[in-house]
PDB file of C-alpha atoms in Angstrom:
ATOM      1  CA  ASP A   1     132.466 107.027  98.594  1.00 61.00           C
ATOM      2  CA  GLY A   2     132.444 108.878  95.281  1.00 69.00           C
ATOM      3  CA  GLY A   3     129.307 110.698  94.379  1.00 93.00           C
ATOM      4  CA  ILE A   4     127.350 113.875  93.886  1.00 96.00           C
ATOM      5  CA  THR A   5     126.115 115.779  96.933  1.00 97.00           C
ATOM      6  CA  GLN A   6     123.298 118.274  96.731  1.00 97.00           C
ATOM      7  CA  SER A   7     122.268 120.559  99.557  1.00 96.00           C
ATOM      8  CA  PRO A   8     119.981 121.452 101.068  1.00 96.00           C
ATOM      9  CA  LYS A   9     117.472 118.652 100.473  1.00 95.00           C
ATOM     10  CA  TYR A  10     114.575 121.021 101.196  1.00 95.00           C
ATOM     11  CA  LEU A  11     114.567 124.787 100.734  1.00 93.00           C
ATOM     12  CA  PHE A  12     111.885 127.417 101.095  1.00 91.00           C
ATOM     13  CA  ARG A  13     112.025 130.725  99.260  1.00 88.00           C
ATOM     14  CA  LYS A  14     110.104 133.856  99.966  1.00 88.00           C
ATOM     15  CA  GLU A  15     108.853 136.035  97.159  1.00 84.00           C
ATOM     16  CA  GLY A  16     111.615 138.284  95.816  1.00 86.00           C
ATOM     17  CA  GLN A  17     114.451 136.254  97.308  1.00 90.00           C
ATOM     18  CA  ASN A  18     117.395 134.677  95.562  1.00 93.00           C
ATOM     19  CA  VAL A  19     118.391 131.237  96.777  1.00 94.00           C
ATOM     20  CA  THR A  20     121.390 129.071  95.955  1.00 96.00           C
ATOM     21  CA  LEU A  21     121.448 125.299  95.624  1.00 97.00           C
ATOM     22  CA  SER A  22     124.767 123.594  96.199  1.00 98.00           C
ATOM     23  CA  CYS A  23     126.196 120.742  94.121  1.00 98.00           C
ATOM     24  CA  GLU A  24     129.537 119.091  94.828  1.00 98.00           C
ATOM     25  CA  GLN A  25     131.042 116.011  93.121  1.00 97.00           C
ATOM     26  CA  ASN A  26     134.136 113.956  93.895  1.00 95.00           C
ATOM     27  CA  LEU A  27     133.986 111.789  90.780  1.00 92.00           C
ATOM     28  CA  ASN A  28     136.616 113.872  88.978  1.00 92.00           C
ATOM     29  CA  HIS A  29     134.074 114.576  86.239  1.00 91.00           C
ATOM     30  CA  ASP A  30     134.631 117.546  83.965  1.00 91.00           C
ATOM     31  CA  ALA A  31     131.006 118.149  82.963  1.00 92.00           C
ATOM     32  CA  MET A  32     128.206 119.175  85.316  1.00 95.00           C
ATOM     33  CA  TYR A  33     124.522 119.848  84.750  1.00 95.00           C
ATOM     34  CA  TRP A  34     121.407 121.243  86.404  1.00 97.00           C
ATOM     35  CA  TYR A  35     117.976 119.856  85.572  1.00 96.00           C
ATOM     36  CA  ARG A  36     114.531 120.840  86.784  1.00 97.00           C
ATOM     37  CA  GLN A  37     111.755 118.264  87.251  1.00 95.00           C
ATOM     38  CA  ASP A  38     108.109 119.170  87.725  1.00 93.00           C
ATOM     39  CA  PRO A  39     105.483 116.592  88.787  1.00 84.00           C
ATOM     40  CA  GLY A  40     104.634 114.261  85.925  1.00 77.00           C
ATOM     41  CA  GLN A  41     107.175 115.945  83.677  1.00 81.00           C
ATOM     42  CA  GLY A  42     110.509 114.913  82.290  1.00 86.00           C
ATOM     43  CA  LEU A  43     113.826 116.489  83.149  1.00 93.00           C
ATOM     44  CA  ARG A  44     114.457 119.888  81.615  1.00 93.00           C
ATOM     45  CA  LEU A  45     117.986 121.251  81.283  1.00 94.00           C
ATOM     46  CA  ILE A  46     118.705 124.584  82.987  1.00 96.00           C
ATOM     47  CA  TYR A  47     122.481 125.035  82.585  1.00 96.00           C
ATOM     48  CA  TYR A  48     125.489 122.868  81.904  1.00 94.00           C
ATOM     49  CA  SER A  49     129.241 123.238  82.121  1.00 94.00           C
ATOM     50  CA  GLN A  50     131.784 121.169  80.198  1.00 90.00           C
ATOM     51  CA  ILE A  51     134.819 122.730  81.854  1.00 91.00           C
ATOM     52  CA  VAL A  52     135.805 125.055  84.676  1.00 94.00           C
ATOM     53  CA  ASN A  53     134.994 128.742  84.091  1.00 95.00           C
ATOM     54  CA  ASP A  54     132.670 127.958  81.197  1.00 94.00           C
ATOM     55  CA  PHE A  55     128.954 127.150  81.059  1.00 95.00           C
ATOM     56  CA  GLN A  56     126.072 127.170  78.585  1.00 94.00           C
ATOM     57  CA  LYS A  57     122.359 127.834  78.848  1.00 95.00           C
ATOM     58  CA  GLY A  58     119.985 124.928  78.566  1.00 93.00           C
ATOM     59  CA  ASP A  59     116.358 124.964  77.517  1.00 90.00           C
ATOM     60  CA  ILE A  60     114.997 126.891  80.532  1.00 94.00           C
ATOM     61  CA  ALA A  61     117.830 129.140  81.765  1.00 96.00           C
ATOM     62  CA  GLU A  62     115.736 132.283  82.304  1.00 96.00           C
ATOM     63  CA  GLY A  63     115.617 133.266  85.991  1.00 95.00           C
ATOM     64  CA  TYR A  64     118.604 131.088  86.919  1.00 97.00           C
ATOM     65  CA  SER A  65     122.345 131.671  87.166  1.00 97.00           C
ATOM     66  CA  VAL A  66     125.360 129.423  87.733  1.00 98.00           C
ATOM     67  CA  SER A  67     129.092 129.593  88.295  1.00 97.00           C
ATOM     68  CA  ARG A  68     131.870 127.061  87.773  1.00 97.00           C
ATOM     69  CA  GLU A  69     134.932 128.276  89.632  1.00 97.00           C
ATOM     70  CA  LYS A  70     136.055 124.798  90.688  1.00 96.00           C
ATOM     71  CA  LYS A  71     135.855 121.435  88.952  1.00 96.00           C
ATOM     72  CA  GLU A  72     134.055 119.927  91.928  1.00 97.00           C
ATOM     73  CA  SER A  73     131.375 122.570  92.384  1.00 98.00           C
ATOM     74  CA  PHE A  74     128.485 123.899  90.268  1.00 98.00           C
ATOM     75  CA  PRO A  75     126.063 125.992  92.376  1.00 98.00           C
ATOM     76  CA  LEU A  76     122.712 127.093  90.976  1.00 98.00           C
ATOM     77  CA  THR A  77     121.093 130.380  91.999  1.00 97.00           C
ATOM     78  CA  VAL A  78     117.361 130.707  91.574  1.00 95.00           C
ATOM     79  CA  THR A  79     116.744 134.419  91.219  1.00 93.00           C
ATOM     80  CA  SER A  80     113.637 136.459  91.921  1.00 87.00           C
ATOM     81  CA  ALA A  81     113.181 136.665  88.152  1.00 86.00           C
ATOM     82  CA  GLN A  82     112.150 132.994  88.106  1.00 87.00           C
ATOM     83  CA  LYS A  83     108.407 133.304  88.520  1.00 85.00           C
ATOM     84  CA  ASN A  84     107.575 129.661  89.111  1.00 89.00           C
ATOM     85  CA  PRO A  85     110.535 128.165  90.962  1.00 91.00           C
ATOM     86  CA  THR A  86     108.743 125.458  92.942  1.00 93.00           C
ATOM     87  CA  ALA A  87     110.207 122.192  91.633  1.00 95.00           C
ATOM     88  CA  PHE A  88     112.642 119.341  92.215  1.00 96.00           C
ATOM     89  CA  TYR A  89     116.171 120.299  91.138  1.00 97.00           C
ATOM     90  CA  LEU A  90     118.708 117.695  90.067  1.00 97.00           C
ATOM     91  CA  CYS A  91     122.435 118.145  89.673  1.00 98.00           C
ATOM     92  CA  ALA A  92     124.419 115.711  87.560  1.00 96.00           C
ATOM     93  CA  SER A  93     127.921 115.135  86.265  1.00 94.00           C
ATOM     94  CA  SER A  94     129.726 113.175  83.567  1.00 90.00           C
ATOM     95  CA  ARG A  95     133.047 112.769  81.842  1.00 82.00           C
ATOM     96  CA  PRO A  96     133.070 114.831  78.639  1.00 65.00           C
ATOM     97  CA  GLN A  97     131.805 113.191  75.451  1.00 55.00           C
ATOM     98  CA  SER A  98     135.112 113.736  73.720  1.00 53.00           C
ATOM     99  CA  ARG A  99     136.541 110.931  75.848  1.00 47.00           C
ATOM    100  CA  GLY A 100     134.682 108.285  73.923  1.00 48.00           C
ATOM    101  CA  ALA A 101     131.150 106.969  73.692  1.00 48.00           C
ATOM    102  CA  SER A 102     131.240 105.513  77.185  1.00 48.00           C
ATOM    103  CA  GLY A 103     132.286 108.815  78.667  1.00 50.00           C
ATOM    104  CA  ASN A 104     128.986 110.620  78.606  1.00 74.00           C
ATOM    105  CA  THR A 105     126.854 108.648  81.054  1.00 85.00           C
ATOM    106  CA  ILE A 106     125.322 111.220  83.388  1.00 89.00           C
ATOM    107  CA  TYR A 107     125.164 110.441  87.098  1.00 93.00           C
ATOM    108  CA  PHE A 108     122.739 112.280  89.364  1.00 96.00           C
ATOM    109  CA  GLY A 109     122.651 113.602  92.880  1.00 97.00           C
ATOM    110  CA  GLU A 110     119.711 112.999  95.205  1.00 96.00           C
ATOM    111  CA  GLY A 111     117.981 116.267  94.336  1.00 97.00           C
ATOM    112  CA  SER A 112     116.787 119.377  96.147  1.00 97.00           C
ATOM    113  CA  TRP A 113     113.176 120.415  96.670  1.00 96.00           C
ATOM    114  CA  LEU A 114     112.524 124.144  96.367  1.00 95.00           C
ATOM    115  CA  THR A 115     109.207 125.592  97.495  1.00 93.00           C
ATOM    116  CA  VAL A 116     108.030 129.192  97.317  1.00 87.00           C
ATOM    117  CA  VAL A 117     106.238 130.376 100.467  1.00 84.00           C
TER     118      VAL A 117
ATOM    119  CA  GLU B   1     114.671 118.923  67.016  1.00 80.00           C
ATOM    120  CA  ASP B   2     115.722 115.948  69.136  1.00 85.00           C
ATOM    121  CA  GLN B   3     112.782 114.243  70.816  1.00 89.00           C
ATOM    122  CA  VAL B   4     112.147 111.288  73.101  1.00 94.00           C
ATOM    123  CA  THR B   5     108.667 109.827  73.621  1.00 96.00           C
ATOM    124  CA  GLN B   6     107.996 107.169  76.226  1.00 97.00           C
ATOM    125  CA  SER B   7     104.944 104.944  76.433  1.00 97.00           C
ATOM    126  CA  PRO B   8     102.856 104.115  78.255  1.00 97.00           C
ATOM    127  CA  GLU B   9     102.826 107.015  80.732  1.00 96.00           C
ATOM    128  CA  ALA B  10     101.853 104.608  83.499  1.00 97.00           C
ATOM    129  CA  LEU B  11     101.764 100.834  83.752  1.00 98.00           C
ATOM    130  CA  ARG B  12     100.291  98.662  86.462  1.00 98.00           C
ATOM    131  CA  LEU B  13     101.392  95.014  86.609  1.00 98.00           C
ATOM    132  CA  GLN B  14     100.710  92.076  88.857  1.00 98.00           C
ATOM    133  CA  GLU B  15     103.780  90.536  90.429  1.00 97.00           C
ATOM    134  CA  GLY B  16     105.250  88.094  87.908  1.00 97.00           C
ATOM    135  CA  GLU B  17     103.458  89.645  84.918  1.00 97.00           C
ATOM    136  CA  SER B  18     106.131  90.446  82.326  1.00 98.00           C
ATOM    137  CA  SER B  19     105.837  93.507  80.065  1.00 98.00           C
ATOM    138  CA  SER B  20     107.803  96.091  78.078  1.00 98.00           C
ATOM    139  CA  LEU B  21     108.254  99.841  78.185  1.00 98.00           C
ATOM    140  CA  ASN B  22     108.814 101.749  74.958  1.00 98.00           C
ATOM    141  CA  CYS B  23     111.106 104.670  74.155  1.00 98.00           C
ATOM    142  CA  SER B  24     110.838 106.183  70.669  1.00 97.00           C
ATOM    143  CA  TYR B  25     113.403 108.751  69.645  1.00 95.00           C
ATOM    144  CA  THR B  26     114.114 111.256  66.900  1.00 92.00           C
ATOM    145  CA  VAL B  27     117.691 112.461  66.854  1.00 87.00           C
ATOM    146  CA  SER B  28     120.175 113.640  64.281  1.00 83.00           C
ATOM    147  CA  GLY B  29     122.567 110.733  64.704  1.00 85.00           C
ATOM    148  CA  LEU B  30     122.473 108.699  67.898  1.00 87.00           C
ATOM    149  CA  ARG B  31     125.558 108.664  70.106  1.00 85.00           C
ATOM    150  CA  GLY B  32     123.885 106.749  72.901  1.00 90.00           C
ATOM    151  CA  LEU B  33     120.562 105.850  74.519  1.00 94.00           C
ATOM    152  CA  PHE B  34     120.272 105.667  78.292  1.00 95.00           C
ATOM    153  CA  TRP B  35     117.819 104.101  80.720  1.00 97.00           C
ATOM    154  CA  TYR B  36     117.432 105.335  84.288  1.00 97.00           C
ATOM    155  CA  ARG B  37     115.280 104.288  87.237  1.00 97.00           C
ATOM    156  CA  GLN B  38     113.889 107.000  89.516  1.00 96.00           C
ATOM    157  CA  ASP B  39     112.270 106.367  92.893  1.00 96.00           C
ATOM    158  CA  PRO B  40     109.954 109.050  94.335  1.00 92.00           C
ATOM    159  CA  GLY B  41     111.877 112.007  95.727  1.00 92.00           C
ATOM    160  CA  LYS B  42     115.241 110.636  94.608  1.00 94.00           C
ATOM    161  CA  GLY B  43     117.662 111.294  91.786  1.00 95.00           C
ATOM    162  CA  PRO B  44     117.645 108.992  88.740  1.00 96.00           C
ATOM    163  CA  GLU B  45     119.792 105.879  88.996  1.00 96.00           C
ATOM    164  CA  PHE B  46     121.689 104.786  85.890  1.00 95.00           C
ATOM    165  CA  LEU B  47     120.695 101.398  84.457  1.00 96.00           C
ATOM    166  CA  PHE B  48     121.964 100.936  80.882  1.00 93.00           C
ATOM    167  CA  THR B  49     123.631 102.591  77.924  1.00 93.00           C
ATOM    168  CA  LEU B  50     123.006 101.315  74.376  1.00 94.00           C
ATOM    169  CA  TYR B  51     125.001 102.542  71.398  1.00 90.00           C
ATOM    170  CA  SER B  52     123.974 100.671  68.260  1.00 91.00           C
ATOM    171  CA  ALA B  53     120.937  98.937  66.772  1.00 93.00           C
ATOM    172  CA  GLY B  54     120.725  95.312  67.800  1.00 95.00           C
ATOM    173  CA  GLU B  55     122.518  95.842  71.083  1.00 95.00           C
ATOM    174  CA  GLU B  56     121.028  94.304  74.239  1.00 97.00           C
ATOM    175  CA  LYS B  57     121.938  94.660  77.919  1.00 96.00           C
ATOM    176  CA  GLU B  58     120.582  92.847  80.966  1.00 96.00           C
ATOM    177  CA  LYS B  59     120.494  93.453  84.689  1.00 94.00           C
ATOM    178  CA  GLU B  60     118.511  91.137  86.949  1.00 95.00           C
ATOM    179  CA  ARG B  61     114.894  91.232  85.693  1.00 97.00           C
ATOM    180  CA  LEU B  62     115.535  94.052  83.208  1.00 98.00           C
ATOM    181  CA  LYS B  63     116.661  93.809  79.596  1.00 98.00           C
ATOM    182  CA  ALA B  64     117.121  96.806  77.311  1.00 98.00           C
ATOM    183  CA  THR B  65     117.135  96.535  73.525  1.00 98.00           C
ATOM    184  CA  LEU B  66     117.744  99.081  70.772  1.00 96.00           C
ATOM    185  CA  THR B  67     116.592  99.519  67.167  1.00 94.00           C
ATOM    186  CA  LYS B  68     117.175 102.443  64.818  1.00 91.00           C
ATOM    187  CA  LYS B  69     114.009 104.192  66.009  1.00 93.00           C
ATOM    188  CA  GLU B  70     113.212 102.911  69.489  1.00 96.00           C
ATOM    189  CA  SER B  71     114.314 101.093  72.579  1.00 98.00           C
ATOM    190  CA  PHE B  72     112.448  98.663  74.781  1.00 98.00           C
ATOM    191  CA  LEU B  73     112.930  97.962  78.454  1.00 98.00           C
ATOM    192  CA  HIS B  74     111.662  94.438  79.076  1.00 98.00           C
ATOM    193  CA  ILE B  75     110.727  93.523  82.641  1.00 98.00           C
ATOM    194  CA  THR B  76     110.545  89.801  83.303  1.00 98.00           C
ATOM    195  CA  ALA B  77     108.560  88.501  86.290  1.00 97.00           C
ATOM    196  CA  PRO B  78     108.564  91.866  88.062  1.00 97.00           C
ATOM    197  CA  LYS B  79     108.480  92.253  91.811  1.00 98.00           C
ATOM    198  CA  PRO B  80     106.968  95.106  93.875  1.00 97.00           C
ATOM    199  CA  GLU B  81     110.456  96.548  94.406  1.00 97.00           C
ATOM    200  CA  ASP B  82     110.664  97.192  90.662  1.00 98.00           C
ATOM    201  CA  SER B  83     108.002  99.885  91.079  1.00 98.00           C
ATOM    202  CA  ALA B  84     109.532 103.199  89.985  1.00 97.00           C
ATOM    203  CA  THR B  85     109.571 105.687  87.141  1.00 96.00           C
ATOM    204  CA  TYR B  86     111.789 104.586  84.266  1.00 97.00           C
ATOM    205  CA  LEU B  87     113.375 107.356  82.221  1.00 97.00           C
ATOM    206  CA  CYS B  88     114.829 107.116  78.735  1.00 96.00           C
ATOM    207  CA  ALA B  89     117.315 109.657  77.345  1.00 94.00           C
ATOM    208  CA  VAL B  90     119.361 110.104  74.187  1.00 92.00           C
ATOM    209  CA  THR B  91     122.472 111.995  73.313  1.00 87.00           C
ATOM    210  CA  PRO B  92     122.976 113.037  69.694  1.00 82.00           C
ATOM    211  CA  MET B  93     126.168 112.577  67.774  1.00 76.00           C
ATOM    212  CA  ARG B  94     126.771 116.259  67.164  1.00 70.00           C
ATOM    213  CA  GLY B  95     128.991 118.239  69.489  1.00 61.00           C
ATOM    214  CA  ASN B  96     128.890 118.101  73.240  1.00 63.00           C
ATOM    215  CA  THR B  97     125.124 118.032  73.659  1.00 70.00           C
ATOM    216  CA  PRO B  98     123.619 116.967  76.978  1.00 80.00           C
ATOM    217  CA  LEU B  99     121.039 114.225  77.308  1.00 86.00           C
ATOM    218  CA  VAL B 100     117.472 114.766  76.082  1.00 89.00           C
ATOM    219  CA  PHE B 101     114.995 113.009  78.359  1.00 92.00           C
ATOM    220  CA  GLY B 102     111.567 111.536  77.836  1.00 94.00           C
ATOM    221  CA  LYS B 103     108.833 112.080  80.440  1.00 94.00           C
ATOM    222  CA  GLY B 104     109.154 108.591  81.832  1.00 96.00           C
ATOM    223  CA  THR B 105     106.937 105.576  82.454  1.00 97.00           C
ATOM    224  CA  ARG B 106     105.587 105.173  85.964  1.00 96.00           C
ATOM    225  CA  LEU B 107     105.567 101.439  86.774  1.00 98.00           C
ATOM    226  CA  SER B 108     103.579  99.959  89.650  1.00 98.00           C
ATOM    227  CA  VAL B 109     103.963  96.269  90.478  1.00 98.00           C
ATOM    228  CA  ILE B 110     101.246  94.899  92.730  1.00 97.00           C
ATOM    229  CA  ALA B 111     101.845  91.893  94.978  1.00 96.00           C
TER     230      ALA B 111
END
C-alpha cells in the first residue's frame, strides 16, 4: 500500500545526543515536510522540501537539520542544540502546488514520539 | 501574517446532538482550506479540501462549508467514534507555501 512510514514510533534521547527520525514515502510525492506537535498545540512547521537536494526552514528550524538526497526520504535530525525536543513529530508529503489546486493536499505519517531522558 | 483560529477549543456532545466547529482564517489570498481528523497518538487524516466561497463537501456525518472568512465543519447526529481532534489548515495563494494550521477542536461524543 502507498503511504508514509515514520520510524521509530518511540525514541528516547539523552542530554547532548543527536537523534535522527526517519521518514519514507512511496506516494511519488515531490514535496515533504516535518511538523512538531506539542500537547494542546497546533502543528508547527520545522522544515520542508519541494524537490530533491533542496529544503527550506519553517517556523521553528533552530536545533534541527534535514537532508533530501532521495525523493522518497526526508530524515530529520534533532540536535543537542534543540533545548526542548520532547514532542510528537509528524512527517508529511504532497504533490507540489504548481501542479494545480488539487495538488497540495498534505498527507501525514503516523508520527514519532521523542522523549528526553 | 497568515493565521488560523479554531473554536471552540473543546466540545462535548451527546450522541445524536448535532453541532458545528468553526475555523476563521486570515490569509493573503486563499488557495485552499483543509480539514483533518486526528486521533490521539496518530497522524492527521485528510477529510476535505475547499477552494472557493460557497463550496460544500460531505462525508458520512460531516459537512464542510466555506465563506470568504471562515469555514464550518458540521457534524450531524454524531456517534462516539467521531470523537477526535479536528484540525483546520489553509494554504495561501502566493508561492509554494506549506499549510498553516489552527490548534484544533477536541470533540468528545458521549453515548
